[in-house]
PDB file of C-alpha atoms in Angstrom:
ATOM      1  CA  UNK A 283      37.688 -49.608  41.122  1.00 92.00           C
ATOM      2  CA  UNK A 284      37.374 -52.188  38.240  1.00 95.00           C
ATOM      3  CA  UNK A 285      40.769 -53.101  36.353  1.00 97.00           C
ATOM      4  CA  UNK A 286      41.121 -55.095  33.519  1.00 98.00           C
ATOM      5  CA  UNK A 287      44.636 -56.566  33.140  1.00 98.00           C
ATOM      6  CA  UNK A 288      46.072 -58.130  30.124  1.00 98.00           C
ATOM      7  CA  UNK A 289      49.130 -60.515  30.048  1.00 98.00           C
ATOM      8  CA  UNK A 290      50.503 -63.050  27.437  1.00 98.00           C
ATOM      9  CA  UNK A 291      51.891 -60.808  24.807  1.00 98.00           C
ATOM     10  CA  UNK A 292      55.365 -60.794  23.395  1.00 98.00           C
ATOM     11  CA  UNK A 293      57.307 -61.302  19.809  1.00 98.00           C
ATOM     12  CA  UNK A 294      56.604 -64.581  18.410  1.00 98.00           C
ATOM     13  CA  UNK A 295      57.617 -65.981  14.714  1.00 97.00           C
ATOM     14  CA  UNK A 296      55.150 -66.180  12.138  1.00 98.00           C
ATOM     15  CA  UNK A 297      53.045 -68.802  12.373  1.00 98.00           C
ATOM     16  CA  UNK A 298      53.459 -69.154  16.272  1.00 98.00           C
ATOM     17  CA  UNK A 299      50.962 -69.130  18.980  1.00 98.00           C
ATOM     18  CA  UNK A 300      50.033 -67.000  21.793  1.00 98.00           C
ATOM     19  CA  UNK A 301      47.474 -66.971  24.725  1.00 98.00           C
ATOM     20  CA  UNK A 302      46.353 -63.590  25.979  1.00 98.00           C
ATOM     21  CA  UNK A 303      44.540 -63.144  29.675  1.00 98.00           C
ATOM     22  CA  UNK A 304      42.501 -60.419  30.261  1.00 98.00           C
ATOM     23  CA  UNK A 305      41.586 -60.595  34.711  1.00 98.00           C
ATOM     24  CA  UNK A 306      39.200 -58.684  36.156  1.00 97.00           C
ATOM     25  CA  UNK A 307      38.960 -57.299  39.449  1.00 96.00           C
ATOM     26  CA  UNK A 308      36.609 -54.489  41.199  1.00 96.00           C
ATOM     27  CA  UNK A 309      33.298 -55.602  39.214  1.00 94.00           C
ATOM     28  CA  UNK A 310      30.111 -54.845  41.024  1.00 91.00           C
ATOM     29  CA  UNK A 311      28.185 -57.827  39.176  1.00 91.00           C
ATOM     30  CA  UNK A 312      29.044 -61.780  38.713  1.00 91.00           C
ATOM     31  CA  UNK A 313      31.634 -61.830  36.230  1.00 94.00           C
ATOM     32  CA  UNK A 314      29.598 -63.597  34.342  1.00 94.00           C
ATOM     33  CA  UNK A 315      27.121 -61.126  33.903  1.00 96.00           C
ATOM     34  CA  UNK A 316      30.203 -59.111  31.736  1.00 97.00           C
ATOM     35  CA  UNK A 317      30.329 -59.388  28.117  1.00 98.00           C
ATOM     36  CA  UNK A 318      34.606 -59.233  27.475  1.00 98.00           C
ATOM     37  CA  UNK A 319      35.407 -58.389  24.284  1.00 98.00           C
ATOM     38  CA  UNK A 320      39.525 -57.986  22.593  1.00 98.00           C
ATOM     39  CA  UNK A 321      40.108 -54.941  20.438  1.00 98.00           C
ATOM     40  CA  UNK A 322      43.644 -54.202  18.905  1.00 98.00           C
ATOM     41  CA  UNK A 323      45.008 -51.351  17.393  1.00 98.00           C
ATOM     42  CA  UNK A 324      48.162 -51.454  15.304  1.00 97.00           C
ATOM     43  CA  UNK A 325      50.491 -48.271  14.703  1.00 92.00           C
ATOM     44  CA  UNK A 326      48.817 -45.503  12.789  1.00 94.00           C
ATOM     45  CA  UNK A 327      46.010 -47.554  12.265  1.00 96.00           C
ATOM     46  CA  UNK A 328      42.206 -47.724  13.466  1.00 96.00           C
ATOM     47  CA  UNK A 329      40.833 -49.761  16.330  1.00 96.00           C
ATOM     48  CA  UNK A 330      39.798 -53.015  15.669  1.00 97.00           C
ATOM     49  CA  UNK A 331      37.331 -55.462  17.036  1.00 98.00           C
ATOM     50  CA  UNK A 332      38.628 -58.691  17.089  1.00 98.00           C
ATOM     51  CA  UNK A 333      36.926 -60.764  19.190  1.00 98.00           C
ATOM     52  CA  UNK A 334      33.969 -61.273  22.188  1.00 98.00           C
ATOM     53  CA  UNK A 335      32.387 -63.570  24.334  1.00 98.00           C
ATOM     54  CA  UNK A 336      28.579 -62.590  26.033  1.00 97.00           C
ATOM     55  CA  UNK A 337      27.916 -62.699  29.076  1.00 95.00           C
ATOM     56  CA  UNK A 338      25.761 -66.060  31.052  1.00 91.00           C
ATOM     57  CA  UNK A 339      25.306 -67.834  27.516  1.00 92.00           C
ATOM     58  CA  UNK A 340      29.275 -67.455  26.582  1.00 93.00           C
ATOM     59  CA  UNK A 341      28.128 -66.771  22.959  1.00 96.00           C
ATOM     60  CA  UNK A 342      30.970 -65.726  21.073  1.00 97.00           C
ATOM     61  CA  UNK A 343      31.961 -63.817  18.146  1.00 98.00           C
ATOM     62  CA  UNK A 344      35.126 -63.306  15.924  1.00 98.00           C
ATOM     63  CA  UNK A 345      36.041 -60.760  13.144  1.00 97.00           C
ATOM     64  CA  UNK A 346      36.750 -62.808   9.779  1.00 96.00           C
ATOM     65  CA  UNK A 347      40.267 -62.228   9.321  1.00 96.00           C
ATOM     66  CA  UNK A 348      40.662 -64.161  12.495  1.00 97.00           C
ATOM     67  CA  UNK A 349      37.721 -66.822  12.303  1.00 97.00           C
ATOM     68  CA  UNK A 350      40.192 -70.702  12.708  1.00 97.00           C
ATOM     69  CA  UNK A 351      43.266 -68.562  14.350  1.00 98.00           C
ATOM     70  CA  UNK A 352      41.856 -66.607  17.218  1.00 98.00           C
ATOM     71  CA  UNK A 353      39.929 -68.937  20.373  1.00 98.00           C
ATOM     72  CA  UNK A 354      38.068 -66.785  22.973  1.00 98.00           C
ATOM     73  CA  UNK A 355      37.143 -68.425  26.567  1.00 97.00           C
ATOM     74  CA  UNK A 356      36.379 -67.570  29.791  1.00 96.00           C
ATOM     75  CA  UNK A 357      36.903 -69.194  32.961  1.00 96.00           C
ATOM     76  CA  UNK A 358      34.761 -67.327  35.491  1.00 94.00           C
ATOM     77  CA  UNK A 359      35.760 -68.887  38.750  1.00 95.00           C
ATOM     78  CA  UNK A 360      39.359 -67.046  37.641  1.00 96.00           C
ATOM     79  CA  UNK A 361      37.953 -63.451  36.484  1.00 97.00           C
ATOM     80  CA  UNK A 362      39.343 -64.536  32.852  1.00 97.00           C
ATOM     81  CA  UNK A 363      39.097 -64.300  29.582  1.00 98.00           C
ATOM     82  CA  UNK A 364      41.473 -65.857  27.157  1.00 98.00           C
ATOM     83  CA  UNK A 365      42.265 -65.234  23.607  1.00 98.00           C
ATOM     84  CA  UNK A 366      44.498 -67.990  21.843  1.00 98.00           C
ATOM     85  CA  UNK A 367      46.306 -66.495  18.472  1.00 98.00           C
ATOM     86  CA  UNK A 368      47.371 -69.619  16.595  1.00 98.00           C
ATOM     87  CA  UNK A 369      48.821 -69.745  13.184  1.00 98.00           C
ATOM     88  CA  UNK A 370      50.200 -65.645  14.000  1.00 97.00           C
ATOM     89  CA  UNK A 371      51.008 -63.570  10.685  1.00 97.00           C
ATOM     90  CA  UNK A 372      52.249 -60.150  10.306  1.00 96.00           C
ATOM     91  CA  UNK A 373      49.421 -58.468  10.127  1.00 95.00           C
ATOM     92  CA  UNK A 374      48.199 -59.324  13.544  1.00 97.00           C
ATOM     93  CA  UNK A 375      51.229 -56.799  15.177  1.00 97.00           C
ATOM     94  CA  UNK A 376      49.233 -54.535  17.477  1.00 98.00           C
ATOM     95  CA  UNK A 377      48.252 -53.852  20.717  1.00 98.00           C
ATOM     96  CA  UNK A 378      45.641 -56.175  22.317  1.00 98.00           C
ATOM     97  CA  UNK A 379      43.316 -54.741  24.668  1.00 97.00           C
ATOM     98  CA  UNK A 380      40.066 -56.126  26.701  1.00 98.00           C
ATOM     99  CA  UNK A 381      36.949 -54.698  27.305  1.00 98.00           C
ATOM    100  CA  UNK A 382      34.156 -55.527  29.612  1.00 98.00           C
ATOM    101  CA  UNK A 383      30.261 -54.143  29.989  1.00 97.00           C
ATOM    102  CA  UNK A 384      27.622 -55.402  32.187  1.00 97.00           C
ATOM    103  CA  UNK A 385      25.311 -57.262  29.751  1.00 96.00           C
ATOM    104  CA  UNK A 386      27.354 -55.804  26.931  1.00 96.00           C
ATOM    105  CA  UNK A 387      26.522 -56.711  23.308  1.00 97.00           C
ATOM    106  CA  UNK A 388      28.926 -58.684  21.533  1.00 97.00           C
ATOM    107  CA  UNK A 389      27.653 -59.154  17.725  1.00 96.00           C
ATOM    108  CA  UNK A 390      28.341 -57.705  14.014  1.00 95.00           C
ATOM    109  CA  UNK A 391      25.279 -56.369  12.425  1.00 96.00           C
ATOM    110  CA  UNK A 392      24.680 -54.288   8.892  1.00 96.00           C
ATOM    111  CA  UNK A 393      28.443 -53.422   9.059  1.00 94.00           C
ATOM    112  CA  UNK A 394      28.611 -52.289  12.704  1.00 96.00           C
ATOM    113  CA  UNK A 395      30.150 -53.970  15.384  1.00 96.00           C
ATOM    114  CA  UNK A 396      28.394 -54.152  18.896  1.00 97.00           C
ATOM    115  CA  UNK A 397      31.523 -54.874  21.753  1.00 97.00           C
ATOM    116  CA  UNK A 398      31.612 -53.939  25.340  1.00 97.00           C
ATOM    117  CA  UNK A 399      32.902 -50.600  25.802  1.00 96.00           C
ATOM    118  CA  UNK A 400      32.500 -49.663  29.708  1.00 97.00           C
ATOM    119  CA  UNK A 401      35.819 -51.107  31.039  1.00 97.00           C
ATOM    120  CA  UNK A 402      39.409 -50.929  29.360  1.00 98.00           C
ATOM    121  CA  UNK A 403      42.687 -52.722  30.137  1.00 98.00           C
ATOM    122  CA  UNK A 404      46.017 -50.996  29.282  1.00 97.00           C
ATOM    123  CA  UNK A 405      46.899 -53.229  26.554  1.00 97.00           C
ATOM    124  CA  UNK A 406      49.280 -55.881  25.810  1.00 98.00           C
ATOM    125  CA  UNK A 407      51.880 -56.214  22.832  1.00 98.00           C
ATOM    126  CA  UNK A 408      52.037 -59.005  19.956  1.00 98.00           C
ATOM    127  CA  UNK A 409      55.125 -58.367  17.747  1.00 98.00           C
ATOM    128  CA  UNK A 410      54.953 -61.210  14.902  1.00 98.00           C
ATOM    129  CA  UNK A 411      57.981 -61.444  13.136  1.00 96.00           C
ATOM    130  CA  UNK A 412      57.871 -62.534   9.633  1.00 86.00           C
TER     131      UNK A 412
END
């Protein structure tokens, strides 16, 4: 059974940083071979892509109200993929979740966004206080 777990959320003051983990267990491929992408989704609001990182070349991609503030890594010998929030503002309260896909797509193009979508963690919480 593949689980996605995410960890590193919490209530932070504006301005203040955050690292998110997103571990994977139960894949039937090389983790590598996962694209991992981080969606959020604020109260009574859409889903949002926010960021993802392909699988073998590690290309990565952010939406622009993050671009400077968000970091996405991997470390593949750990099953993880990290998302460091720096510089946190209101508007970033939500729920931060992880997705992963086999060879997933991980790119914005003509006003669509193309993220993983096969696997989902439960989510993690980032409360920035203003």
């Amino acid at each position: 059974e593949v689980q996605l777990v995410e960890s590193g959320g919490g209530l932070v003051q504006a301005g203040g940083s955050l690292r998110l983990s997103c571990a994977a267990s139960g894949l039937a491929a090389d983790y590598n071979d996962y694209t991992i992408g981080w969606f959020r989704q604020a109260p009574e609001k859409e889903r949002e892509e926010v960021s993802c990182i392909r699988s073998r070349d590690g290309g990565t991609f952010y939406r622009d109200s993050v671009k400077g503030r968000f970091t996405i890594s991997r470390d593949n010998a750990k099953n993880t993929v990290y998302l460091q929030i720096d510089k946190l503002k209101a508007e970033d309260t939500a729920v931060y979740y992880c997705t992963a896909e086999e060879g997933g797509p991980c790119l914005f193009h003509e006003g669509t966004y193309y993220f993983p979508e096969d696997y989902r963690g439960q989510g993690t919480q980032v409360t920035v206080s203003s």
